[in-house]
Amino acid sequence: MLLTRGSHVLTLFSLPDASLAIFLLGGILLQRMYWFIFFFMMATAIDFGAAAFNPYLGFCLTDGYWGMIPTYGVMWLGGRWLATRHDTFALLPYVLVTISTTFLAFIISTQTYYLFSGRFPNNGLQETILHGWNYLPEYLGYAMMYFAMIWAGAHFVRQIRTLWAMSA
C-alpha cells in the first residue's frame, strides 16, 4: 500500500493505487477486524503524511474522507465472503465479487466526497450522482488489474502445490 498510494513519495514512477485490492485480499487472508483497522489507519497515515510533504495531495482530505471506512469495508466484506467459499479463487464468484464490490466502493467513495467535502454545492444525493462517473473506468480498470494479478498468483501457487504433491 505504501508503494501505490497517491503520493508516490517512495517510488520514481507512479503505480496505480492498490488499496481496494489490499482490503479485499485482507478480508480473504486476514479476516479479523483488527487487521481492517490496522490497514485503514495505515492508509490514513500515508494520506496525511503525503499531504504534509505536498499540500496539494491533501485536496481529498475533507469530511468526505470518512467515506473511505465503508468504501474499504465493502472490499473487506467481499473478501470475507470469498474466504467462506469452498474455492476462494473460483473464477466466476471471484470476478462477480471483485467487480460488484469495486463498483459499490466507487459509488460510496465518490458520493461521500461530493456530498461531504464542502468543495461542491450540496444539492443532495440526486445531484451528486451526476458527478464523478468519468473516473469509473480508471477506478475499475486499475482495481481489476490487481485482482487479475492476485487471481493468477493464487492459481500459480495452486499449480506449484499440485506439482509438488505429485512429485513427493
Coordinates of N, CA and C in Angstrom, one line a residue:
M1 N 0.8 -1.2 0.0 CA 0.0 0.0 0.0 C 0.9 1.2 0.0
L2 N 2.0 1.2 0.7 CA 2.9 2.3 0.8 C 3.4 2.7 -0.5
L3 N 3.7 1.7 -1.4 CA 4.3 2.0 -2.7 C 3.3 2.5 -3.8
T4 N 2.0 2.2 -3.5 CA 1.0 2.6 -4.5 C 0.0 3.7 -4.1
R5 N 0.0 4.1 -2.9 CA -0.9 5.2 -2.5 C -0.5 6.5 -3.3
G6 N -1.4 7.4 -3.5 CA -1.4 8.5 -4.4 C -0.1 9.4 -4.3
S7 N 0.6 9.4 -3.2 CA 1.7 10.3 -3.1 C 3.0 10.0 -4.0
H8 N 3.3 8.7 -4.0 CA 4.5 8.2 -4.8 C 5.7 8.9 -4.3
V9 N 5.8 9.1 -3.0 CA 7.0 9.7 -2.4 C 8.1 8.7 -2.4
L10 N 7.8 7.4 -2.3 CA 8.8 6.4 -2.2 C 9.3 5.8 -3.5
T11 N 8.6 6.1 -4.6 CA 8.9 5.5 -5.9 C 9.2 6.5 -6.9
L12 N 10.0 6.2 -7.9 CA 10.3 7.1 -9.0 C 9.2 7.1 -10.1
F13 N 8.3 6.1 -10.0 CA 7.3 6.0 -11.0 C 6.0 5.8 -10.3
S14 N 4.9 6.1 -11.0 CA 3.6 6.1 -10.4 C 2.9 4.7 -10.6
L15 N 2.7 4.0 -9.5 CA 1.9 2.8 -9.6 C 0.5 3.1 -9.2
P16 N -0.5 2.5 -9.9 CA -1.9 2.7 -9.5 C -2.2 2.2 -8.1
D17 N -3.1 2.9 -7.4 CA -3.4 2.6 -6.0 C -3.9 1.2 -5.9
A18 N -3.3 0.4 -5.0 CA -3.7 -1.0 -4.8 C -4.6 -1.1 -3.6
S19 N -5.1 -0.1 -3.0 CA -5.8 -0.2 -1.7 C -7.0 -1.1 -1.8
L20 N -7.8 -1.0 -2.8 CA -9.0 -1.8 -2.9 C -8.6 -3.3 -2.9
A21 N -7.6 -3.6 -3.7 CA -7.2 -5.0 -3.8 C -6.6 -5.5 -2.4
I22 N -5.9 -4.6 -1.7 CA -5.3 -4.9 -0.4 C -6.4 -5.2 0.6
F23 N -7.4 -4.4 0.6 CA -8.5 -4.6 1.5 C -9.3 -5.9 1.2
L24 N -9.5 -6.2 -0.1 CA -10.2 -7.4 -0.4 C -9.4 -8.6 0.0
L25 N -8.1 -8.5 -0.4 CA -7.2 -9.6 0.0 C -7.1 -9.8 1.5
G26 N -7.1 -8.7 2.2 CA -7.1 -8.8 3.7 C -8.3 -9.5 4.2
G27 N -9.4 -9.2 3.6 CA -10.7 -9.9 4.0 C -10.6 -11.4 3.8
I28 N -9.9 -11.8 2.7 CA -9.7 -13.2 2.4 C -8.7 -13.9 3.3
L29 N -7.6 -13.3 3.5 CA -6.5 -13.9 4.2 C -6.4 -13.6 5.7
L30 N -6.7 -12.4 6.1 CA -6.5 -12.0 7.5 C -7.8 -12.1 8.3
Q31 N -8.9 -11.7 7.7 CA -10.3 -11.8 8.2 C -10.6 -11.0 9.4
R32 N -9.8 -11.0 10.4 CA -10.1 -10.3 11.7 C -10.2 -8.8 11.6
M33 N -11.1 -8.2 12.3 CA -11.4 -6.8 12.2 C -10.3 -5.9 12.6
Y34 N -9.4 -6.4 13.5 CA -8.3 -5.5 13.9 C -7.3 -5.3 12.7
W35 N -7.3 -6.3 11.8 CA -6.4 -6.1 10.6 C -7.0 -5.0 9.7
F36 N -8.4 -5.0 9.6 CA -9.0 -3.9 8.8 C -8.7 -2.6 9.4
I37 N -8.8 -2.4 10.7 CA -8.5 -1.2 11.4 C -7.0 -0.8 11.2
F38 N -6.1 -1.8 11.3 CA -4.7 -1.5 11.1 C -4.5 -1.0 9.6
F39 N -5.1 -1.6 8.6 CA -4.8 -1.2 7.2 C -5.5 0.2 7.0
F40 N -6.7 0.4 7.6 CA -7.3 1.7 7.4 C -6.4 2.8 8.1
M41 N -5.9 2.6 9.2 CA -5.0 3.5 9.9 C -3.7 3.8 9.1
M42 N -3.2 2.7 8.5 CA -2.0 2.8 7.6 C -2.4 3.7 6.4
A43 N -3.5 3.4 5.8 CA -3.9 4.2 4.6 C -4.0 5.7 5.0
T44 N -4.7 5.9 6.1 CA -4.9 7.3 6.6 C -3.5 8.0 6.9
A45 N -2.6 7.3 7.6 CA -1.3 7.8 7.9 C -0.6 8.2 6.6
I46 N -0.6 7.3 5.6 CA 0.0 7.6 4.3 C -0.5 8.8 3.7
D47 N -1.9 8.9 3.6 CA -2.5 10.1 3.0 C -2.2 11.4 3.7
F48 N -2.3 11.4 5.0 CA -2.0 12.6 5.8 C -0.5 12.9 5.8
G49 N 0.3 11.9 5.8 CA 1.8 12.1 5.6 C 2.2 12.7 4.3
A50 N 1.6 12.2 3.2 CA 1.8 12.7 1.9 C 1.4 14.2 1.8
A51 N 0.2 14.5 2.4 CA -0.3 15.9 2.4 C 0.7 16.8 3.2
A52 N 1.3 16.3 4.2 CA 2.3 17.1 4.9 C 3.5 17.4 4.1
F53 N 3.9 16.5 3.2 CA 5.0 16.8 2.3 C 4.6 17.7 1.1
N54 N 3.4 17.5 0.6 CA 2.9 18.2 -0.5 C 1.4 18.5 -0.3
P55 N 1.1 19.8 0.1 CA -0.3 20.1 0.5 C -1.3 19.9 -0.6
Y56 N -0.9 19.9 -1.9 CA -1.8 19.6 -3.0 C -2.4 18.2 -2.9
L57 N -1.6 17.2 -2.3 CA -2.0 15.9 -2.1 C -3.1 15.7 -1.1
G58 N -3.3 16.8 -0.3 CA -4.4 16.8 0.7 C -5.7 17.3 0.3
F59 N -5.8 17.5 -1.1 CA -7.1 18.0 -1.6 C -8.3 17.2 -1.2
C60 N -8.1 15.9 -1.2 CA -9.3 15.0 -0.8 C -9.4 14.8 0.7
L61 N -8.6 15.3 1.5 CA -8.7 15.1 2.9 C -9.7 16.1 3.5
T62 N -10.9 15.8 3.4 CA -12.0 16.6 3.8 C -12.9 15.7 4.7
D63 N -14.1 16.3 5.1 CA -15.1 15.5 5.8 C -15.5 14.3 5.0
G64 N -15.4 14.4 3.7 CA -15.8 13.2 2.8 C -14.8 12.1 2.9
Y65 N -13.7 12.3 3.5 CA -12.7 11.2 3.7 C -13.2 10.1 4.5
W66 N -14.1 10.4 5.5 CA -14.7 9.4 6.3 C -15.4 8.3 5.5
G67 N -15.8 8.6 4.3 CA -16.5 7.7 3.4 C -15.5 6.5 3.0
M68 N -14.3 6.7 3.3 CA -13.3 5.6 3.0 C -13.5 4.4 3.9
I69 N -14.1 4.6 5.1 CA -14.3 3.5 6.0 C -15.3 2.5 5.4
P70 N -16.5 3.0 5.0 CA -17.4 2.0 4.3 C -16.9 1.5 2.9
T71 N -16.1 2.4 2.3 CA -15.6 2.0 1.0 C -14.7 0.8 1.1
Y72 N -13.7 0.9 2.1 CA -12.8 -0.2 2.3 C -13.5 -1.4 3.0
G73 N -14.5 -1.0 3.8 CA -15.3 -2.1 4.4 C -16.0 -3.0 3.5
V74 N -16.5 -2.4 2.4 CA -17.2 -3.2 1.3 C -16.2 -4.2 0.7
M75 N -15.0 -3.7 0.5 CA -14.0 -4.6 -0.1 C -13.6 -5.7 0.9
W76 N -13.4 -5.4 2.2 CA -13.1 -6.3 3.2 C -14.2 -7.4 3.3
L77 N -15.4 -7.0 3.3 CA -16.5 -7.9 3.4 C -16.6 -8.8 2.2
G78 N -16.3 -8.3 1.0 CA -16.3 -9.1 -0.2 C -15.2 -10.2 0.0
G79 N -14.1 -9.8 0.5 CA -13.0 -10.8 0.7 C -13.4 -11.8 1.8
R80 N -14.1 -11.4 2.8 CA -14.6 -12.3 3.9 C -15.5 -13.3 3.3
W81 N -16.4 -12.8 2.4 CA -17.4 -13.8 1.7 C -16.7 -14.8 0.9
L82 N -15.7 -14.3 0.1 CA -14.9 -15.2 -0.8 C -14.2 -16.2 0.1
A83 N -13.7 -15.8 1.2 CA -13.0 -16.8 2.1 C -13.9 -17.9 2.6
T84 N -15.2 -17.7 2.6 CA -16.1 -18.8 3.1 C -16.4 -19.8 2.0
R85 N -16.0 -19.5 0.8 CA -16.3 -20.4 -0.3 C -15.4 -21.6 -0.3
H86 N -15.9 -22.7 -0.8 CA -15.0 -23.9 -0.9 C -13.8 -23.6 -1.7
D87 N -13.9 -22.9 -2.8 CA -12.7 -22.5 -3.6 C -12.8 -20.9 -3.7
T88 N -12.0 -20.3 -2.8 CA -11.9 -18.9 -2.7 C -11.7 -18.2 -4.0
F89 N -10.9 -18.8 -4.9 CA -10.5 -18.2 -6.1 C -11.2 -18.8 -7.4
A90 N -12.3 -19.4 -7.1 CA -13.1 -19.9 -8.3 C -13.4 -18.7 -9.2
L91 N -13.2 -18.9 -10.4 CA -13.3 -17.7 -11.3 C -14.6 -16.9 -11.3
L92 N -15.7 -17.5 -11.5 CA -17.0 -16.8 -11.5 C -17.3 -16.0 -10.3
P93 N -17.3 -16.7 -9.1 CA -17.6 -15.9 -7.9 C -16.5 -14.8 -7.6
Y94 N -15.3 -15.1 -7.9 CA -14.2 -14.1 -7.7 C -14.4 -12.9 -8.6
V95 N -14.7 -13.1 -9.8 CA -14.9 -12.0 -10.8 C -16.2 -11.2 -10.4
L96 N -17.3 -11.9 -10.0 CA -18.5 -11.2 -9.6 C -18.3 -10.4 -8.4
V97 N -17.6 -10.9 -7.4 CA -17.4 -10.2 -6.1 C -16.4 -9.0 -6.4
T98 N -15.4 -9.2 -7.1 CA -14.4 -8.1 -7.3 C -15.1 -7.0 -8.1
I99 N -15.8 -7.3 -9.1 CA -16.5 -6.2 -9.9 C -17.6 -5.5 -9.1
S100 N -18.4 -6.3 -8.4 CA -19.5 -5.7 -7.6 C -19.0 -4.9 -6.4
T101 N -18.0 -5.4 -5.7 CA -17.5 -4.6 -4.6 C -16.8 -3.4 -5.0
T102 N -16.0 -3.5 -6.1 CA -15.3 -2.3 -6.6 C -16.3 -1.2 -7.1
F103 N -17.3 -1.6 -7.8 CA -18.3 -0.7 -8.2 C -19.0 0.0 -7.0
L104 N -19.4 -0.8 -6.0 CA -20.0 -0.2 -4.8 C -19.1 0.7 -4.1
A105 N -17.8 0.3 -4.0 CA -16.8 1.1 -3.4 C -16.6 2.4 -4.1
F106 N -16.7 2.4 -5.4 CA -16.6 3.6 -6.2 C -17.8 4.5 -5.9
I107 N -19.0 4.0 -5.8 CA -20.2 4.8 -5.5 C -20.1 5.4 -4.1
I108 N -19.7 4.6 -3.2 CA -19.6 5.1 -1.8 C -18.5 6.2 -1.7
S109 N -17.3 6.0 -2.2 CA -16.2 7.0 -2.1 C -16.5 8.2 -2.9
T110 N -17.1 8.1 -4.1 CA -17.4 9.3 -4.9 C -18.5 10.1 -4.3
Q111 N -19.6 9.4 -3.8 CA -20.7 10.1 -3.3 C -20.4 10.8 -1.9
T112 N -19.6 10.1 -1.1 CA -19.3 10.8 0.2 C -18.4 12.0 0.0
Y113 N -17.5 11.9 -1.0 CA -16.7 13.0 -1.4 C -17.5 14.2 -1.9
Y114 N -18.3 13.9 -2.8 CA -19.1 15.0 -3.4 C -20.2 15.6 -2.4
L115 N -20.7 14.7 -1.5 CA -21.7 15.2 -0.6 C -21.1 15.9 0.6
F116 N -19.9 15.5 1.1 CA -19.4 16.0 2.4 C -18.1 16.7 2.3
S117 N -17.5 16.9 1.1 CA -16.2 17.5 1.1 C -16.2 19.0 1.3
G118 N -17.4 19.6 1.0 CA -17.5 21.0 1.1 C -16.9 21.8 -0.1
R119 N -16.5 21.0 -1.1 CA -15.9 21.6 -2.3 C -16.9 21.8 -3.4
F120 N -18.1 21.3 -3.2 CA -19.1 21.3 -4.3 C -20.4 21.8 -3.7
P121 N -21.3 22.4 -4.5 CA -22.6 22.8 -3.9 C -23.3 21.6 -3.5
N122 N -23.9 21.6 -2.3 CA -24.6 20.4 -1.8 C -26.0 20.5 -2.2
N123 N -26.3 19.9 -3.3 CA -27.6 19.9 -3.9 C -28.3 18.6 -3.6
G124 N -27.7 17.7 -2.8 CA -28.3 16.5 -2.4 C -27.8 15.3 -3.2
L125 N -28.2 14.1 -2.9 CA -27.7 12.9 -3.5 C -28.1 12.8 -5.0
Q126 N -29.3 13.2 -5.3 CA -29.7 13.2 -6.7 C -28.7 14.0 -7.6
E127 N -28.3 15.2 -7.2 CA -27.4 16.0 -8.0 C -26.0 15.4 -8.0
T128 N -25.5 14.9 -6.9 CA -24.2 14.4 -6.8 C -24.0 13.1 -7.6
I129 N -25.0 12.4 -7.8 CA -24.9 11.2 -8.6 C -24.5 11.5 -10.0
L130 N -24.7 12.6 -10.5 CA -24.3 13.0 -11.8 C -22.8 13.3 -12.0
H131 N -22.1 13.4 -10.9 CA -20.7 13.8 -10.9 C -19.8 12.5 -10.6
G132 N -18.6 12.6 -11.2 CA -17.6 11.6 -10.8 C -17.5 10.4 -11.7
W133 N -18.5 10.2 -12.6 CA -18.6 8.9 -13.4 C -17.4 8.8 -14.4
N134 N -16.8 9.9 -14.7 CA -15.7 9.9 -15.6 C -14.5 9.2 -15.0
Y135 N -14.5 9.0 -13.7 CA -13.4 8.3 -13.0 C -13.6 6.8 -12.9
L136 N -14.8 6.4 -13.2 CA -15.1 4.9 -13.1 C -14.3 4.0 -13.9
P137 N -14.0 4.3 -15.2 CA -13.2 3.3 -16.0 C -11.8 3.1 -15.4
E138 N -11.2 4.2 -15.0 CA -9.8 4.1 -14.4 C -9.9 3.4 -13.0
Y139 N -10.9 3.8 -12.2 CA -11.0 3.2 -10.9 C -11.2 1.7 -11.0
L140 N -12.1 1.3 -11.8 CA -12.4 -0.2 -12.0 C -11.3 -0.9 -12.7
G141 N -10.7 -0.2 -13.7 CA -9.6 -0.9 -14.5 C -8.4 -1.2 -13.7
Y142 N -7.9 -0.2 -12.9 CA -6.7 -0.5 -12.1 C -7.0 -1.6 -11.0
A143 N -8.2 -1.5 -10.4 CA -8.5 -2.5 -9.4 C -8.6 -3.9 -10.0
M144 N -9.2 -4.0 -11.2 CA -9.3 -5.3 -11.9 C -7.9 -5.8 -12.3
M145 N -7.0 -4.9 -12.6 CA -5.7 -5.3 -13.0 C -5.1 -6.0 -11.7
Y146 N -5.2 -5.4 -10.6 CA -4.6 -6.0 -9.4 C -5.4 -7.3 -9.0
F147 N -6.7 -7.3 -9.2 CA -7.5 -8.6 -8.9 C -7.1 -9.7 -9.8
A148 N -6.8 -9.4 -11.1 CA -6.3 -10.4 -12.0 C -5.0 -10.9 -11.6
M149 N -4.1 -10.0 -11.2 CA -2.8 -10.5 -10.7 C -2.9 -11.4 -9.5
I150 N -3.8 -11.0 -8.6 CA -4.0 -11.9 -7.4 C -4.5 -13.2 -7.8
W151 N -5.5 -13.2 -8.6 CA -6.1 -14.5 -9.1 C -5.1 -15.4 -9.8
A152 N -4.3 -14.8 -10.7 CA -3.3 -15.5 -11.4 C -2.2 -16.1 -10.4
G153 N -1.8 -15.2 -9.4 CA -0.9 -15.7 -8.4 C -1.4 -16.8 -7.6
A154 N -2.7 -16.8 -7.2 CA -3.3 -17.8 -6.4 C -3.3 -19.1 -7.2
H155 N -3.6 -19.0 -8.5 CA -3.7 -20.2 -9.4 C -2.2 -20.8 -9.6
F156 N -1.3 -19.9 -9.7 CA 0.1 -20.3 -9.9 C 0.6 -21.1 -8.7
V157 N 0.3 -20.6 -7.5 CA 0.6 -21.3 -6.3 C -0.1 -22.6 -6.2
R158 N -1.3 -22.7 -6.6 CA -2.1 -23.9 -6.5 C -1.4 -24.9 -7.5
Q159 N -1.0 -24.5 -8.7 CA -0.3 -25.4 -9.6 C 1.0 -25.9 -9.1
I160 N 1.7 -25.1 -8.5 CA 3.0 -25.5 -7.9 C 2.8 -26.5 -6.8
R161 N 1.8 -26.3 -5.9 CA 1.5 -27.2 -4.8 C 1.1 -28.6 -5.4
T162 N 0.3 -28.5 -6.5 CA -0.2 -29.8 -7.1 C 1.0 -30.5 -7.7
L163 N 1.9 -29.8 -8.4 CA 3.1 -30.5 -8.9 C 4.0 -31.0 -7.8
W164 N 4.1 -30.3 -6.8 CA 5.0 -30.7 -5.6 C 4.4 -31.9 -5.0
A165 N 3.1 -32.0 -4.8 CA 2.4 -33.1 -4.2 C 2.6 -34.4 -5.1
M166 N 2.5 -34.2 -6.4 CA 2.6 -35.3 -7.3 C 4.0 -35.9 -7.4
S167 N 5.0 -35.0 -7.2 CA 6.4 -35.5 -7.2 C 6.9 -36.0 -5.9
A168 N 6.1 -35.8 -4.8 CA 6.5 -36.3 -3.5 C 6.2 -37.7 -3.3

